[in-house]
Coordinates of C-alpha atoms and ligand atoms in Angstrom, one line a residue:
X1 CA 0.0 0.0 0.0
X2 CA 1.5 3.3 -0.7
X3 CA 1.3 6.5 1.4
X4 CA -0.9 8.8 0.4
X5 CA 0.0 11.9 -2.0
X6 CA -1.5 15.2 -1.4
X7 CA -1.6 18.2 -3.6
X8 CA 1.0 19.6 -1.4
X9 CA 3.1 19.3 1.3
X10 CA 4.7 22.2 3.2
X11 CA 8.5 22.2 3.3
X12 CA 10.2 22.0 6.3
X13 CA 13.6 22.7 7.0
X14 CA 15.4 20.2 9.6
X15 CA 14.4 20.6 13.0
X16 CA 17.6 20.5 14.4
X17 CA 18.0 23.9 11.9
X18 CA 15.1 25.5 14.1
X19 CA 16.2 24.5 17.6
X20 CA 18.6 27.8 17.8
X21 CA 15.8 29.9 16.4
X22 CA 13.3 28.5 19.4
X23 CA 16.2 28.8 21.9
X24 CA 16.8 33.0 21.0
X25 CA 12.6 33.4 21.5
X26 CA 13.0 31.5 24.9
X27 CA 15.7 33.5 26.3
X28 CA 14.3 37.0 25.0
X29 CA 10.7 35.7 26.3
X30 CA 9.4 37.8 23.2
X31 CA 6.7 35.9 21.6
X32 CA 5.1 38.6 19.5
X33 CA 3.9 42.4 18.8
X34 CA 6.8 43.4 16.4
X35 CA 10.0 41.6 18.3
X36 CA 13.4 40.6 16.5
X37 CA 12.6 38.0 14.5
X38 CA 9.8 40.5 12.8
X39 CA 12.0 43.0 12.3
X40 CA 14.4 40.9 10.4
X41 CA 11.9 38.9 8.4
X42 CA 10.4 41.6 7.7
X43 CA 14.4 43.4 6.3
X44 CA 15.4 39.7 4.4
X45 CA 12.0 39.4 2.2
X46 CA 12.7 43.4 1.1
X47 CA 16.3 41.9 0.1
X48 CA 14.5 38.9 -1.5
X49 CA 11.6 40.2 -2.7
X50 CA 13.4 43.3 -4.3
X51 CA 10.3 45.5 -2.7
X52 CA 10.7 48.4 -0.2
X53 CA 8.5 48.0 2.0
X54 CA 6.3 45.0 3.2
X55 CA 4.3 44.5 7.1
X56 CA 4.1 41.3 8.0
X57 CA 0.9 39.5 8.7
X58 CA -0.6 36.4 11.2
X59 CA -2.4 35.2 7.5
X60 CA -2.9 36.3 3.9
X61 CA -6.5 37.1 4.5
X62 CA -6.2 39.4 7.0
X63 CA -3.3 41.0 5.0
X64 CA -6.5 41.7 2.3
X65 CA -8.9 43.5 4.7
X66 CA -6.7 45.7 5.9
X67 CA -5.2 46.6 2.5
X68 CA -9.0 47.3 1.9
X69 CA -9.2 49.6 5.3
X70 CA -5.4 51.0 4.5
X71 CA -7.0 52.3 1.1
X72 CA -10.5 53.3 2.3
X73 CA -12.2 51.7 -0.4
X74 CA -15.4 52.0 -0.2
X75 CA -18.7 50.5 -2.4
X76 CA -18.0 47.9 -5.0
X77 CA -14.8 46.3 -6.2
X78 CA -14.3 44.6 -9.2
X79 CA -12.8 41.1 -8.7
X80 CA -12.8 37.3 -10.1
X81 CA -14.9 34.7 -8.9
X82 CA -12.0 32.0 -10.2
X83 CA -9.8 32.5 -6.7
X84 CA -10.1 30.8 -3.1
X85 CA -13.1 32.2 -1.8
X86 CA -10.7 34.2 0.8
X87 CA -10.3 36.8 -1.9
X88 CA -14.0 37.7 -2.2
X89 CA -14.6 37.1 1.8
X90 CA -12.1 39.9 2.5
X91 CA -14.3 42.1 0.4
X92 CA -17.9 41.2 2.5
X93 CA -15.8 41.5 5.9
X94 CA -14.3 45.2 5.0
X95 CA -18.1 45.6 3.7
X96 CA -17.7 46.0 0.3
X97 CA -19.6 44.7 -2.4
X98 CA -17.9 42.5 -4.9
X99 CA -18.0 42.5 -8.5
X100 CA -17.4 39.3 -10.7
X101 CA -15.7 39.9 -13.8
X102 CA -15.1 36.8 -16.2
X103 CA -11.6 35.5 -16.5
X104 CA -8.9 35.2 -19.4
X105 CA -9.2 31.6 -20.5
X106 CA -5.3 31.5 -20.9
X107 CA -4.3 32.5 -17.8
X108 CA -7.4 32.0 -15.9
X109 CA -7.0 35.5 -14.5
X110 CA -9.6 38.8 -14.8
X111 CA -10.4 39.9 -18.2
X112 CA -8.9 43.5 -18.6
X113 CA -11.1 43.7 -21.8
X114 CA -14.1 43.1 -19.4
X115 CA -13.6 45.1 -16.4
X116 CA -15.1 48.8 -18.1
X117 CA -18.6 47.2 -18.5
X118 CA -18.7 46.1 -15.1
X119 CA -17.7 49.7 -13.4
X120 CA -20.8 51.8 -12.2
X121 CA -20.5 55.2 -10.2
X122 CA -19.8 52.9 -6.8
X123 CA -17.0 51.5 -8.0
X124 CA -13.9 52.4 -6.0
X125 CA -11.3 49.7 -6.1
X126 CA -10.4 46.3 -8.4
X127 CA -9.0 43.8 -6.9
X128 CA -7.3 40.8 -9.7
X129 CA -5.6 37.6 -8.4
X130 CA -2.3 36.3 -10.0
X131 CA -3.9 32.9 -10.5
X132 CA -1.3 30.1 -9.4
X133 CA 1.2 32.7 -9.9
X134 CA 0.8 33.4 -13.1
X135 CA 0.9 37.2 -13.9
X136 CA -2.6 39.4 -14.5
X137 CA -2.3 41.7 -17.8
X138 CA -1.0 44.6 -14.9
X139 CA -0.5 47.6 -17.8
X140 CA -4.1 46.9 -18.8
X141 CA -5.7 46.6 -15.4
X142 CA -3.4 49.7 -14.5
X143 CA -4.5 51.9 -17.6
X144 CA -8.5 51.5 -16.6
X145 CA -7.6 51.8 -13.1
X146 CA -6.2 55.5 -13.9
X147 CA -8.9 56.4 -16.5
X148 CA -11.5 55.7 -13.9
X149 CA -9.8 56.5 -10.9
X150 CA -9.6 53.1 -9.0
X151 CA -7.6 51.3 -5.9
X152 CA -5.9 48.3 -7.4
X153 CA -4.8 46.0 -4.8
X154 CA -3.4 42.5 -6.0
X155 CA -4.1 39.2 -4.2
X156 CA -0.9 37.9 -4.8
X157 CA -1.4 35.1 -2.7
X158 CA -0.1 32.5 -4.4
X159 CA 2.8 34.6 -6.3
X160 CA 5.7 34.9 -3.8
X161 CA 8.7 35.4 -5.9
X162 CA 7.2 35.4 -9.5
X163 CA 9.4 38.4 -11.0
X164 CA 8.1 40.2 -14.9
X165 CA 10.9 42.0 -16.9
X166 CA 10.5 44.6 -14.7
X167 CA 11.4 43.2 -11.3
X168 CA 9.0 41.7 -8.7
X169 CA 5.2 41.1 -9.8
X170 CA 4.4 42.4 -6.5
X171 CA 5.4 46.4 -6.9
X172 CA 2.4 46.4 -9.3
X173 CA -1.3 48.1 -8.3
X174 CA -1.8 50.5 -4.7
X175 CA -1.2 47.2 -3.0
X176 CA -0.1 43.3 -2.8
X177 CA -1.1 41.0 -0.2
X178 CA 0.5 37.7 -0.4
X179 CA -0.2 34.3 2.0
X180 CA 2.5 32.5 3.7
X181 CA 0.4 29.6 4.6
X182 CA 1.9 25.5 5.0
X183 CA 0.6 25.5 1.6
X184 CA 2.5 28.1 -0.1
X185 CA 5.6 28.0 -1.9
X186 CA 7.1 30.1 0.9
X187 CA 5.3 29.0 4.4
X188 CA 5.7 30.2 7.5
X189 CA 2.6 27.5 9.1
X190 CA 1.0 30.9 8.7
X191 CA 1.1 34.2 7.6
X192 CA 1.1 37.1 5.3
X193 CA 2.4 40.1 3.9
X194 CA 1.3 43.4 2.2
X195 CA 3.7 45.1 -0.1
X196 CA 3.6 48.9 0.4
X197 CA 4.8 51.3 -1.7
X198 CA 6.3 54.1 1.0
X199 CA 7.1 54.2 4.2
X200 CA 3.6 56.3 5.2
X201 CA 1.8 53.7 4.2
X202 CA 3.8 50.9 5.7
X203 CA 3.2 52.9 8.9
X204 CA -0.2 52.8 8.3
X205 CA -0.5 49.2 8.1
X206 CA 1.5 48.7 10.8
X207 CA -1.2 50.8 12.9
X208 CA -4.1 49.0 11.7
X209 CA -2.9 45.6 12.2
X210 CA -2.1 46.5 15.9
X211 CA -5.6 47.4 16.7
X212 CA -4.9 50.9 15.4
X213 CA -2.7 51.7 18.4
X214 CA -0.1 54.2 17.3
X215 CA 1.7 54.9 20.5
X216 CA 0.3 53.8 24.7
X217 CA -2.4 55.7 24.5
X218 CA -3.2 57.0 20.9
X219 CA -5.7 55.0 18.9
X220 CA -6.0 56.2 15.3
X221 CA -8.4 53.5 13.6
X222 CA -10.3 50.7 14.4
X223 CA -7.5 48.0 13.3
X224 CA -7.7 44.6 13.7
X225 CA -4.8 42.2 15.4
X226 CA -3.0 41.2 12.1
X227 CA 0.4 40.9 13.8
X228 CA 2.4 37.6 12.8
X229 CA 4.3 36.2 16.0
X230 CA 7.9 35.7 16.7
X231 CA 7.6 31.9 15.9
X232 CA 6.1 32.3 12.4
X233 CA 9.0 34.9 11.8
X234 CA 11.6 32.9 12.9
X235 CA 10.5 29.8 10.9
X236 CA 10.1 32.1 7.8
X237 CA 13.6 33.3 8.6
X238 CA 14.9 29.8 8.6
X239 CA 12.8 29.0 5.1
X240 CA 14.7 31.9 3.2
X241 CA 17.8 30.0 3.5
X242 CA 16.2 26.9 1.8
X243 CA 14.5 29.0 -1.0
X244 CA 17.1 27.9 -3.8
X245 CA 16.4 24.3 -3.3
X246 CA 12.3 24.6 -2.7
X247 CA 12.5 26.6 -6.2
X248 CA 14.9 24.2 -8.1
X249 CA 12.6 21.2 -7.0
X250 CA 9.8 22.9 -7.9
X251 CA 10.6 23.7 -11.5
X252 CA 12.0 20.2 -11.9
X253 CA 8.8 18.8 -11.0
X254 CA 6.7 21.2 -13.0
X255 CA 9.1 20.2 -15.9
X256 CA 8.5 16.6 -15.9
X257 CA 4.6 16.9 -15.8
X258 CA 4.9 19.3 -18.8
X259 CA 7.0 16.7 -20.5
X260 CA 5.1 13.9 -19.9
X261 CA 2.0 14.9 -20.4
X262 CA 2.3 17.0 -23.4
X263 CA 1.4 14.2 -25.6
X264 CA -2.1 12.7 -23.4
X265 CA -5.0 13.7 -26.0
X266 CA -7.6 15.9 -23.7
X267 CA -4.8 17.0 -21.0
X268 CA -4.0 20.1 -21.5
X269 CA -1.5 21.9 -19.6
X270 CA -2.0 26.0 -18.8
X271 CA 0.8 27.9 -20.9
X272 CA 4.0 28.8 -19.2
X273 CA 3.9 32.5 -19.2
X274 CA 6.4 34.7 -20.0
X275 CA 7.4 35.5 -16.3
X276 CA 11.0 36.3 -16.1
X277 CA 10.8 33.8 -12.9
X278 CA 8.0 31.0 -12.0
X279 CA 7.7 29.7 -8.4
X280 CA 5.9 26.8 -10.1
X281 CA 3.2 27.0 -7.0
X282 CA 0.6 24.6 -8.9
X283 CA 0.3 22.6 -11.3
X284 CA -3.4 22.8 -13.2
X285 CA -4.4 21.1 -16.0
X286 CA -7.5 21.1 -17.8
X287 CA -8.9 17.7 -18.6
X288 CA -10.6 18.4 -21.8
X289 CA -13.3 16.3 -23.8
X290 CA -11.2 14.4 -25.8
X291 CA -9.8 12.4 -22.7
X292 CA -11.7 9.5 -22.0
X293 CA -13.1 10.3 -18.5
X294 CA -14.5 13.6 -16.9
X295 CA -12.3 15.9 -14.7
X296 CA -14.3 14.5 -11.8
X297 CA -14.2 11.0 -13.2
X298 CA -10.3 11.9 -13.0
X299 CA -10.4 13.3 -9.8
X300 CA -12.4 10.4 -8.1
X301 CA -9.4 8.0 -10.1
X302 CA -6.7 9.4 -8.2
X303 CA -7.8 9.8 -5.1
X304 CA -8.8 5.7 -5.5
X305 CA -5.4 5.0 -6.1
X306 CA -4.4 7.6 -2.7
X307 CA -3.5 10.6 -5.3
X308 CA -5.2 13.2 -3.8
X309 CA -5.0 16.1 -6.6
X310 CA -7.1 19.5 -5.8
X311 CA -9.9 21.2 -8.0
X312 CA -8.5 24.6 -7.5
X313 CA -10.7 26.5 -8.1
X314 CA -14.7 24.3 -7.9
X315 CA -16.9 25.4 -7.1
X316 CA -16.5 29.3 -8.5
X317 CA -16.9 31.8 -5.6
X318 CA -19.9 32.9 -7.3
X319 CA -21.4 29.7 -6.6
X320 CA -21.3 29.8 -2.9
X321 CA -24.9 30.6 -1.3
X322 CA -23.3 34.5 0.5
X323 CA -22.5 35.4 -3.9
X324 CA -24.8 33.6 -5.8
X325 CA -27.7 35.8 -5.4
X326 CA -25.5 38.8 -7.0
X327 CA -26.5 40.0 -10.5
X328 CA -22.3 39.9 -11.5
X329 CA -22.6 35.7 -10.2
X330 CA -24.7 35.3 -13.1
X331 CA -23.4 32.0 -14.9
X332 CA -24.1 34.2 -18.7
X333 CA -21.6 36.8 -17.1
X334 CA -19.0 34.0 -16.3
X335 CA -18.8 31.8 -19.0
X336 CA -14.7 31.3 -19.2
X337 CA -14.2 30.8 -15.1
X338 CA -17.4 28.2 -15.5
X339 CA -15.7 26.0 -18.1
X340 CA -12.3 26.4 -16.2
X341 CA -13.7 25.3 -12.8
X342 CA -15.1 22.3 -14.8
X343 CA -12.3 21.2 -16.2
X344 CA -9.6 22.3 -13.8
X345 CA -7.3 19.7 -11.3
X346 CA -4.5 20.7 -9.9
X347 CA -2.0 17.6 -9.6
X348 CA 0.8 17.1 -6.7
X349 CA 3.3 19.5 -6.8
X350 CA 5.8 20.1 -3.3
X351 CA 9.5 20.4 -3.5
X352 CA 9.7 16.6 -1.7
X353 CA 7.1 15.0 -4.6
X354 CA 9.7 12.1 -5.8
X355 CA 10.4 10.9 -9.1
X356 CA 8.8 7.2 -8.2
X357 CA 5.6 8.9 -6.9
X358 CA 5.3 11.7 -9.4
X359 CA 5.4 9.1 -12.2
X360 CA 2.7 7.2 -10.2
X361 CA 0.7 10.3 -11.1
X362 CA 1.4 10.5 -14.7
X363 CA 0.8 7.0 -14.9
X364 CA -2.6 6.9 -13.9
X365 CA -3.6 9.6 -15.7
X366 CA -2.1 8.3 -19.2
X367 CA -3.1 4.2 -18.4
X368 CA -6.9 5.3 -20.1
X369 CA -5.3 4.6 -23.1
X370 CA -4.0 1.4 -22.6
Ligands
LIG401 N1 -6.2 34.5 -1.8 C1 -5.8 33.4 -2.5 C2 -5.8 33.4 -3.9 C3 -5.5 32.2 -1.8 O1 -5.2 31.1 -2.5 C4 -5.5 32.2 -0.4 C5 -5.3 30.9 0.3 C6 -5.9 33.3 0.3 C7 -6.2 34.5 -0.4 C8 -5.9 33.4 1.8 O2 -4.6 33.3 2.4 P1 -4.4 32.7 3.9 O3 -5.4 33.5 4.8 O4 -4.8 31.2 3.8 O5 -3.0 32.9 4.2 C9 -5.7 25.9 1.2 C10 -5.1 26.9 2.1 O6 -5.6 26.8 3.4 C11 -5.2 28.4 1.7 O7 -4.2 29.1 2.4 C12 -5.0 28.5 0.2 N2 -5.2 29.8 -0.3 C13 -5.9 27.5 -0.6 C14 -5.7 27.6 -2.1 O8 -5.5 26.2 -0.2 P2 -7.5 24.1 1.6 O9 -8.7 24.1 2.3 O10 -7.4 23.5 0.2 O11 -6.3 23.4 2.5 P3 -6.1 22.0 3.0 O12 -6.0 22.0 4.5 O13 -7.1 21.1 2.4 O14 -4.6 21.7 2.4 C15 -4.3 21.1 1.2 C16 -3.4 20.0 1.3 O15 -2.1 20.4 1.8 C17 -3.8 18.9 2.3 O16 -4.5 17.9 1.6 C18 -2.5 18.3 2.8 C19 -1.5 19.5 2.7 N3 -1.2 20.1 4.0 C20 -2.0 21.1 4.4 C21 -1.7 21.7 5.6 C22 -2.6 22.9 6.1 C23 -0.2 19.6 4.7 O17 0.5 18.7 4.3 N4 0.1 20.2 5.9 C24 -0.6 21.3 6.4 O18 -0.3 21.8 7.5 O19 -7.0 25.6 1.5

């Protein structure tokens, strides 16, 4: 019986690489509220990142609502319903409406040429997602956000160190927020960042993920406790150094899917874009009518054989019962991010996926034939 194989595991250094780590937080008895290891995770991503400016966060979702409260937006925001559902949740909890826009159906991302028929006078604010990493059209998103007058703040979740020919994908829009959860490329168990363009707004941030306290006795907002603690830092510290290899693995196992499933009639792998780095966070494909069985069919084949591959991203957030009653959820406005959510698997990809298990995958999916 084999062990089972998820559609991720999170990487973990080697304990005995921690123990030093655990040993500084016991003897400085700081645990949390801004302490060392903060203030250097926060200096290394900068370095790593090639950004300015980023506040740390206890998750990626409260990294969104705050971005929404750092920015004031207010009324609707434009956004896709092809995303974890956290994207549109952070919209309903800063009390915003949210606006479905349809997606690209190469990069499964929001539809630039789409967005201007969806803006009425309440819209304020658009907020895309960089889809498994993969980069939104940002110059075309950008240009209708300055003709109208619009907050852009990416969820950028899944697109830790994803660099365009410009430098990180994250200096583009007002804001980024990106997730360091178990299941990201870069983990800290949990967390979060937003990527801010100055130093004022940093400061900002930092106030409103502190419960808006800017000194003892000064309160400037009602902020929320966003703060990541001293443990998540340190970890996240630790995971830097092992960034090189999580990266090369990753690419080497996103090479030998493309490879060897380029040939499988009805698999279809999404495009590689022209990123000037990947983090290879996923790997999608879309299991297309020509192959013998349904995506679900699929789905349900793997998981028999203890493959347990993901349908990122089924249902659509406009499916769920809190956005299906808005006029945007309508399935005639979302035809591309319909088909995609029926088609869509995302197979095993982790920096420790091995060569014999990996080809266990591939195998299953291409034995149809035989
Ligand atoms: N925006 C976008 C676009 C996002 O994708 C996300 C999160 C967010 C915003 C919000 O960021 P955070 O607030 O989460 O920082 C997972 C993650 O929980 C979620 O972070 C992620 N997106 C989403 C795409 O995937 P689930 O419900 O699929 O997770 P779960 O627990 O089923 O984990 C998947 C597999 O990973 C498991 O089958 C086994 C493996 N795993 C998972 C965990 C948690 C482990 O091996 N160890 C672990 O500790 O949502």
């Amino acid at each position: 019986m084999h062990k089972p194989i998820y559609v991720t595991q999170p990487y973990l250094p080697p304990l005995s690489e921690f123990i030093p780590y655990l040993e500084q937080i016991w003897d400085s008895k700081i645990v949390t509220n801004g302490g060392p290891f903060h203030q250097q995770l926060e200096q290394a991503l900068c370095e790593y990142l090639g950004v300015k400016h980023i506040a740390l966060f206890s998750n990626g979702t409260l990294a969104l609502i705050t971005a929404l409260q750092a920015l004031r937006v207010t009324g609707e925001v434009i956004t896709t319903p092809y995303s974890f559902v956290a994207t549109a949740h952070s919209l309903l909890w800063h009390g915003n409406k949210p606006v479905f826009v349809d997606v690209e159906t190469d990069t499964l991302n929001l539809d630039p040429d789409k967005i201007e028929s969806a803006i009425t006078p309440q819209t304020t604010a658009i907020m895309p997602v960089h889809c498994y990493g993969n980069p939104c059209n940002v110059e075309a998103i950008q240009k209708i956000a300055d003709n109208y007058n619009l907050r852009v703040i990416y969820d950028a979740c899944h697109a830790f160190g994803v660099q365009d020919q410009g430098g990180t994908l994250l200096r583009h829009g007002d804001l980024s927020c990106i997730s360091f959860h178990a299941t990201k490329v870069f983990n800290t168990f949990e967390g979060g960042a937003i990527i801010c363009p100055d130093s004022k707004t940093k400061q900002r941030i930092d106030h409103l993920k502190n419960f808006g306290f800017v000194d003892e006795i000064t309160v400037v907002a009602p902020g929320i406790n966003g703060k990541m603690s001293e443990f998540n830092a340190a970890i996240g510290m630790l995971q830097l150094q092992h960034m090189d290899t999580v990266m090369q693995r990753r690419a080497n196992v996103d090479a030998i899917y493309r490879e060897r499933l380029k040939n499988i009639p009805g698999i279809r792998c999404l495009p590689q874009t022209a990123s000037r780095t990947r983090n290879y966070s996923y790997f999608p494909i879309l299991v297309e009518a020509e192959y013998p069985l349904t995506r679900d069919e699929l789905y349900k084949k793997l998981r028999e054989n203890g493959i347990n591959g993901r349908r990122y991203f089924f249902p659509l957030i406009s499916e769920f019962s809190m956005y299906r009653g808005l006029p945007s959820s309508a399935p005639s406005n979302l035809p591309n991010a319909i088909e995609a959510s029926q088609k869509i698997l995302c197979l095993p990809i982790y920096p420790t996926l091995n060569i014999e298990d990996q080809s266990r995958v591939i195998n299953i999916i291409s034995e149809v034939f035989l």
